[in-house]
Coordinates of C-alpha atoms and ligand atoms in Angstrom, one line a residue:
M30 CA -2.5 -73.6 -1.3
D31 CA -6.3 -74.2 -0.8
I32 CA -7.6 -75.0 -4.3
S33 CA -6.3 -76.1 -7.7
V34 CA -8.8 -75.8 -10.6
V35 CA -8.1 -78.0 -13.6
I36 CA -9.9 -77.1 -16.8
P37 CA -9.6 -79.3 -19.9
L38 CA -10.6 -77.5 -23.0
F39 CA -10.9 -78.1 -26.7
N40 CA -11.9 -75.0 -28.8
E41 CA -13.5 -72.9 -26.1
E42 CA -12.0 -69.5 -26.9
E43 CA -15.2 -67.6 -26.3
S44 CA -15.9 -69.0 -22.8
L45 CA -12.4 -68.7 -21.2
P46 CA -12.3 -65.0 -20.2
E47 CA -15.7 -65.1 -18.6
L48 CA -15.0 -68.4 -16.9
F49 CA -11.7 -67.2 -15.4
S50 CA -13.1 -63.9 -14.1
W51 CA -16.0 -65.8 -12.5
I52 CA -13.6 -68.2 -10.8
K53 CA -11.4 -65.4 -9.7
R54 CA -14.4 -63.5 -8.2
V55 CA -15.5 -66.6 -6.2
M56 CA -12.0 -67.3 -5.0
D57 CA -11.3 -63.7 -3.9
E58 CA -14.7 -63.4 -2.2
N59 CA -13.9 -66.5 -0.2
R60 CA -10.3 -65.7 0.4
F61 CA -9.0 -68.9 -1.1
T62 CA -5.4 -69.2 -2.2
Y63 CA -5.7 -71.0 -5.6
E64 CA -4.2 -71.8 -9.0
V65 CA -5.9 -72.6 -12.3
Y66 CA -4.6 -75.0 -14.8
F67 CA -6.0 -74.6 -18.3
V68 CA -5.1 -77.7 -20.3
N69 CA -5.4 -76.9 -24.0
D70 CA -6.2 -80.2 -25.6
G71 CA -5.0 -79.4 -29.2
S72 CA -7.5 -76.6 -29.8
T73 CA -7.6 -75.3 -33.4
D74 CA -9.1 -71.9 -32.5
H75 CA -7.5 -69.1 -30.4
S76 CA -7.9 -70.8 -27.0
W77 CA -4.2 -70.9 -26.4
Q78 CA -3.8 -67.1 -27.2
V79 CA -6.6 -66.4 -24.7
I80 CA -4.8 -68.6 -22.1
E81 CA -1.5 -66.8 -22.7
Q82 CA -3.3 -63.5 -22.3
L83 CA -4.9 -64.6 -19.0
Q84 CA -1.5 -65.8 -17.8
T85 CA 0.2 -62.5 -18.5
E86 CA -2.5 -60.7 -16.6
N87 CA -2.5 -63.2 -13.6
P88 CA 1.0 -64.7 -13.6
D89 CA 0.7 -66.1 -10.1
V90 CA -2.5 -67.9 -10.6
V91 CA -2.9 -69.0 -14.2
H92 CA -1.0 -72.0 -15.7
G93 CA -1.4 -73.3 -19.2
I94 CA -0.5 -76.7 -20.7
K95 CA -0.6 -76.9 -24.5
F96 CA -0.9 -80.3 -26.1
R97 CA 0.6 -80.7 -29.5
R98 CA -2.6 -82.4 -30.7
N99 CA -6.1 -83.4 -29.5
Y100 CA -5.7 -86.3 -27.1
G101 CA -9.1 -86.2 -25.3
K102 CA -10.5 -85.0 -22.0
S103 CA -8.9 -87.8 -19.9
P104 CA -5.3 -87.1 -21.0
A105 CA -5.9 -83.4 -20.3
L106 CA -7.1 -84.1 -16.8
F107 CA -4.2 -86.5 -16.2
C108 CA -1.6 -83.9 -17.1
G109 CA -3.3 -81.2 -15.0
F110 CA -3.5 -83.6 -12.0
A111 CA 0.2 -84.4 -12.3
R112 CA 1.0 -80.7 -11.6
V113 CA -1.6 -79.4 -9.1
Q114 CA -0.5 -78.4 -5.6
G115 CA -3.8 -77.4 -3.9
D116 CA -5.2 -79.3 -1.0
V117 CA -8.5 -79.6 -2.8
V118 CA -8.6 -80.1 -6.6
I119 CA -11.6 -79.0 -8.6
T120 CA -12.2 -80.1 -12.2
M121 CA -14.7 -78.2 -14.3
D122 CA -15.6 -78.0 -18.0
A123 CA -14.5 -74.9 -19.9
D124 CA -17.9 -74.2 -21.5
L125 CA -19.5 -72.3 -18.6
Q126 CA -22.0 -75.2 -18.1
D127 CA -20.5 -75.8 -14.7
S128 CA -20.8 -72.9 -12.2
P129 CA -17.8 -71.7 -10.2
D130 CA -20.3 -70.6 -7.5
E131 CA -20.3 -74.3 -6.4
I132 CA -16.6 -74.3 -5.4
P133 CA -16.8 -73.1 -1.8
E134 CA -19.4 -75.8 -0.8
L135 CA -17.4 -78.5 -2.6
Y136 CA -14.3 -77.3 -0.8
R137 CA -16.1 -77.5 2.5
M138 CA -17.4 -81.0 1.8
I139 CA -13.8 -82.2 1.2
T140 CA -12.1 -80.4 4.1
E141 CA -14.8 -80.5 6.7
D142 CA -17.1 -83.4 5.9
G143 CA -14.1 -85.6 5.1
Y144 CA -15.0 -86.7 1.6
D145 CA -12.3 -88.0 -0.7
L146 CA -14.3 -87.1 -3.8
V147 CA -17.4 -85.2 -4.4
S148 CA -19.1 -85.4 -7.8
G149 CA -21.5 -82.8 -9.1
Y150 CA -25.0 -84.0 -10.0
K151 CA -26.5 -81.8 -12.7
M152 CA -29.9 -80.5 -11.8
N153 CA -32.3 -79.3 -14.5
R154 CA -30.4 -81.3 -17.0
S155 CA -33.4 -81.6 -19.2
K156 CA -33.5 -77.9 -19.7
G157 CA -29.8 -77.6 -20.6
D158 CA -29.3 -80.7 -22.7
P159 CA -31.2 -82.5 -25.5
L160 CA -33.1 -85.8 -24.8
S161 CA -30.6 -87.6 -27.0
K162 CA -28.0 -86.9 -24.3
T163 CA -30.1 -87.3 -21.1
I164 CA -31.8 -90.6 -21.8
P165 CA -28.6 -92.6 -22.7
T166 CA -26.9 -90.9 -19.7
K167 CA -29.5 -92.3 -17.3
L168 CA -28.9 -95.8 -18.6
F169 CA -25.2 -95.3 -18.4
N170 CA -25.3 -94.1 -14.8
A171 CA -27.5 -97.0 -13.8
T172 CA -25.0 -99.5 -15.2
A173 CA -22.0 -97.7 -13.8
R174 CA -23.6 -97.7 -10.3
K175 CA -24.2 -101.4 -10.5
V176 CA -20.8 -102.4 -11.8
S177 CA -18.8 -100.0 -9.6
G178 CA -20.8 -100.6 -6.5
I179 CA -20.9 -96.9 -5.8
H180 CA -24.6 -96.7 -5.3
N181 CA -25.0 -93.2 -4.2
L182 CA -23.9 -91.4 -7.4
H183 CA -26.4 -90.3 -9.9
D184 CA -24.0 -88.6 -12.4
F185 CA -20.6 -90.2 -12.8
N186 CA -19.6 -88.1 -15.8
C187 CA -20.3 -84.6 -14.4
G188 CA -17.3 -82.4 -15.3
L189 CA -17.5 -80.6 -12.0
K190 CA -15.9 -82.6 -9.2
A191 CA -13.8 -82.0 -6.2
Y192 CA -11.0 -84.2 -4.9
R193 CA -8.7 -84.4 -2.0
R194 CA -5.2 -84.0 -3.5
E195 CA -4.1 -87.5 -2.8
V196 CA -6.9 -88.9 -4.9
V197 CA -5.8 -87.2 -8.1
K198 CA -2.2 -88.1 -7.4
N199 CA -3.1 -91.8 -7.1
I200 CA -5.4 -92.4 -10.0
E201 CA -4.4 -92.8 -13.6
V202 CA -7.0 -91.3 -15.9
Y203 CA -6.3 -92.5 -19.5
G204 CA -8.2 -93.2 -22.7
E205 CA -11.7 -92.1 -22.0
M206 CA -11.8 -93.1 -18.4
H207 CA -12.8 -89.6 -17.2
R208 CA -16.3 -91.0 -17.2
Y209 CA -15.4 -93.4 -14.4
I210 CA -13.2 -91.3 -12.2
P211 CA -15.2 -92.2 -9.0
Y212 CA -14.7 -95.9 -9.8
L213 CA -11.0 -95.3 -10.4
A214 CA -10.8 -93.5 -7.0
K215 CA -12.7 -96.3 -5.3
N216 CA -10.3 -98.9 -6.8
A217 CA -7.4 -96.8 -5.5
G218 CA -8.8 -97.1 -2.0
F219 CA -10.7 -93.8 -1.7
S220 CA -14.1 -94.9 -0.6
K221 CA -15.7 -91.8 0.9
I222 CA -17.4 -90.6 -2.3
G223 CA -20.2 -88.0 -2.2
E224 CA -22.4 -86.1 -4.4
K225 CA -23.6 -82.5 -4.6
R226 CA -26.4 -81.2 -6.7
V227 CA -25.1 -78.5 -8.9
H228 CA -26.5 -75.9 -11.3
H229 CA -26.0 -76.7 -14.9
Q230 CA -26.6 -74.4 -17.8
K231 CA -27.1 -74.6 -21.5
R232 CA -23.9 -74.3 -23.5
K233 CA -23.4 -70.7 -24.3
F234 CA -20.8 -70.8 -27.0
G235 CA -19.7 -73.5 -29.5
K236 CA -21.0 -77.0 -29.4
S237 CA -20.6 -80.2 -27.4
K238 CA -17.6 -82.3 -28.2
F239 CA -19.3 -85.5 -27.0
M240 CA -22.2 -86.3 -29.2
G241 CA -23.5 -89.4 -30.9
W242 CA -24.1 -92.9 -29.8
N243 CA -20.6 -94.3 -30.2
R244 CA -19.6 -92.6 -27.0
F245 CA -22.0 -95.0 -25.2
V246 CA -20.5 -98.1 -26.9
N247 CA -17.1 -96.9 -26.0
G248 CA -18.3 -96.0 -22.5
Y249 CA -19.6 -99.5 -21.9
L250 CA -16.4 -101.1 -23.2
D251 CA -14.4 -98.9 -20.8
L252 CA -16.6 -99.9 -17.9
L253 CA -16.1 -103.5 -18.8
S254 CA -12.4 -103.0 -18.9
L255 CA -12.4 -101.3 -15.6
W256 CA -14.4 -104.0 -14.0
F257 CA -12.0 -106.5 -15.5
L258 CA -8.9 -104.6 -14.3
D259 CA -10.5 -104.1 -10.9
S260 CA -11.2 -107.9 -10.5
F261 CA -8.2 -109.4 -12.4
G262 CA -5.8 -106.7 -13.4
L263 CA -3.0 -108.0 -11.2
K264 CA -3.9 -111.6 -11.7
P265 CA -5.0 -112.2 -15.3
M266 CA -4.3 -115.9 -14.9
H267 CA -7.1 -116.3 -12.4
V268 CA -9.7 -115.5 -15.0
F269 CA -8.1 -117.1 -18.1
G270 CA -6.8 -120.1 -16.1
F271 CA -10.2 -120.6 -14.6
V272 CA -12.1 -120.5 -17.9
G273 CA -9.3 -122.5 -19.6
T274 CA -9.6 -125.2 -16.9
L275 CA -13.4 -125.3 -17.3
M276 CA -13.0 -125.8 -21.0
F277 CA -10.5 -128.6 -20.4
I278 CA -12.8 -130.4 -18.0
I279 CA -15.7 -130.2 -20.5
G280 CA -13.3 -131.4 -23.2
F281 CA -12.1 -134.2 -21.1
L282 CA -15.6 -135.4 -20.2
A283 CA -16.5 -135.3 -23.9
V284 CA -13.5 -137.4 -24.8
I285 CA -14.5 -139.9 -22.1
A286 CA -18.1 -140.0 -23.5
V287 CA -16.8 -140.6 -27.1
G288 CA -14.3 -143.2 -26.0
A289 CA -16.7 -145.0 -23.7
T290 CA -19.5 -145.3 -26.2
K291 CA -17.0 -146.6 -28.8
L292 CA -15.8 -149.2 -26.4
Y293 CA -19.3 -150.1 -25.4
Y294 CA -20.3 -150.6 -29.1
I295 CA -17.2 -152.7 -29.8
S296 CA -17.4 -155.0 -26.7
N297 CA -21.1 -155.7 -27.4
G298 CA -20.5 -156.4 -31.0
I299 CA -22.9 -153.6 -32.1
A300 CA -22.3 -152.0 -35.5
H301 CA -21.0 -148.6 -34.6
P302 CA -20.7 -145.3 -36.4
L303 CA -17.5 -143.3 -36.8
V304 CA -16.5 -141.2 -33.7
T305 CA -16.6 -138.1 -36.0
N306 CA -20.4 -138.6 -36.2
S307 CA -20.7 -137.9 -32.5
P308 CA -21.4 -134.3 -31.4
Y309 CA -19.2 -135.0 -28.4
F310 CA -16.2 -135.5 -30.6
Y311 CA -16.6 -131.8 -31.8
I312 CA -17.3 -130.6 -28.3
A313 CA -14.1 -132.2 -27.1
L314 CA -12.1 -130.8 -30.0
T315 CA -13.2 -127.2 -29.6
T316 CA -13.1 -127.0 -25.9
M317 CA -9.7 -128.5 -25.6
I318 CA -8.3 -126.1 -28.2
L319 CA -10.0 -123.2 -26.6
G320 CA -8.8 -124.2 -23.2
T321 CA -5.2 -124.3 -24.3
Q322 CA -5.6 -120.9 -26.0
L323 CA -7.0 -119.4 -22.9
F324 CA -4.1 -120.7 -20.8
V325 CA -1.7 -119.1 -23.3
A326 CA -3.6 -115.8 -23.2
G327 CA -3.5 -116.0 -19.4
F328 CA 0.3 -116.4 -19.4
L329 CA 0.7 -113.6 -21.9
G330 CA -1.5 -111.4 -19.7
E331 CA 0.7 -112.1 -16.7
L332 CA 3.8 -111.3 -18.7
I333 CA 2.3 -108.0 -20.0
S334 CA 1.0 -106.9 -16.6
R335 CA 4.5 -107.3 -15.2
N336 CA 6.0 -105.1 -17.9
A337 CA 3.2 -102.6 -18.4
P338 CA 4.3 -100.0 -21.0
E339 CA 4.0 -96.2 -20.3
R340 CA 0.4 -95.4 -21.2
N341 CA 0.3 -91.7 -20.4
N342 CA 2.9 -90.3 -22.8
Y343 CA 1.6 -87.1 -24.4
H344 CA 3.4 -84.5 -26.4
I345 CA 3.3 -81.2 -24.7
E346 CA 4.2 -78.3 -26.9
K347 CA 4.4 -75.5 -24.3
E348 CA 3.8 -74.8 -20.6
I349 CA 3.3 -71.5 -18.9
Ligands
UDP425 N1 -12.8 -81.5 -24.1 C1 -11.5 -81.7 -24.2 N2 -11.0 -82.5 -25.1 C2 -11.8 -83.2 -26.0 C3 -13.2 -82.9 -25.9 C4 -13.7 -82.1 -24.9 O1 -10.7 -81.1 -23.4 O2 -11.3 -83.9 -26.9 C5 -13.3 -80.6 -23.0 C6 -14.3 -79.5 -23.5 O3 -13.6 -78.4 -24.1 C7 -15.1 -79.2 -22.3 C8 -15.1 -80.5 -21.6 O4 -14.1 -81.3 -22.1 O5 -14.3 -78.2 -21.5 C9 -16.5 -81.2 -21.7 O6 -16.8 -81.2 -23.1 P1 -18.3 -80.8 -23.6 O7 -18.8 -79.6 -23.0 O8 -18.2 -80.8 -25.1 O9 -19.1 -82.1 -23.2 P2 -20.6 -82.1 -22.7 O10 -20.8 -81.1 -21.7 O11 -21.4 -81.8 -24.0 O12 -20.8 -83.5 -22.2
MG426 MG1 -20.3 -79.2 -21.8

């Protein structure tokens, strides 16, 4: 099979029929063999009925996964990725903001140019989205570029992306990590990451599910975690042990300072204050306690990373 399309969706009933017939048209015109996975992320509207209808009409092509509740876009992608069979996997949003007309070129970039992953780069974003989304997005992308070291991407979080199948089978998209899929791919060893400018339209039906500033706070925290996992995920003791040792050294030097001054005062017969009056005493106390704590945290980290629990465990109500 040439292409698998994975579409995560949450309350997008109005868009689905138009989106599917558009995808079908593009696939047929280009003679691609394909499948489409609609992952219904706990929609409360009639999205699932629409998917069932599409599946009845196109039983060989359409698949549906129905979550029992809303888990988020990343879990939806994860479950789609687990099932796809196409050589090239395309993800797109369900809201008709991403254009299926981009699929043939994305497919070509993976199969002929040899990219592992090609991310869309939304052109004319300012026309399609409000400033409150585009300005924080610029900031977000600049930081993501810096931290991930993927300098050629302008738009990490574009819903429209294409992957070589091995990529999606070897990354674990969880939590809200869909924003950093290129970084996940890079960490998994897929380094040929490209970009294609894509058309982007205003949302036709319904409203955005990602609004407000808290998505940026969460976004940055996720980026920090990824950086941490990338650098120390398999060796937590290296970071905790390092900082712990540093703390211990500082504490040790402070103890020497406290002890030495005390001795100096005593041996020279100078009237001396209590050690607790010295700032070094408190520095020694805090840093040595902190150092011990960090070591314990490091050991705990090692223990946990060796017995990592199953993170991607979602309740699926139905599959068609
Ligand atoms: N989505 C989802 N689960 C969620 C939120 C969103 O599957 O909890 C889907 C949504 O239906 C859409 C895609 O993720 O297909 C992108 O969401 P949206 O268009 O609201 O984001 P925006 O384009 O505004 O960034
Ligand atoms: Mg959208």
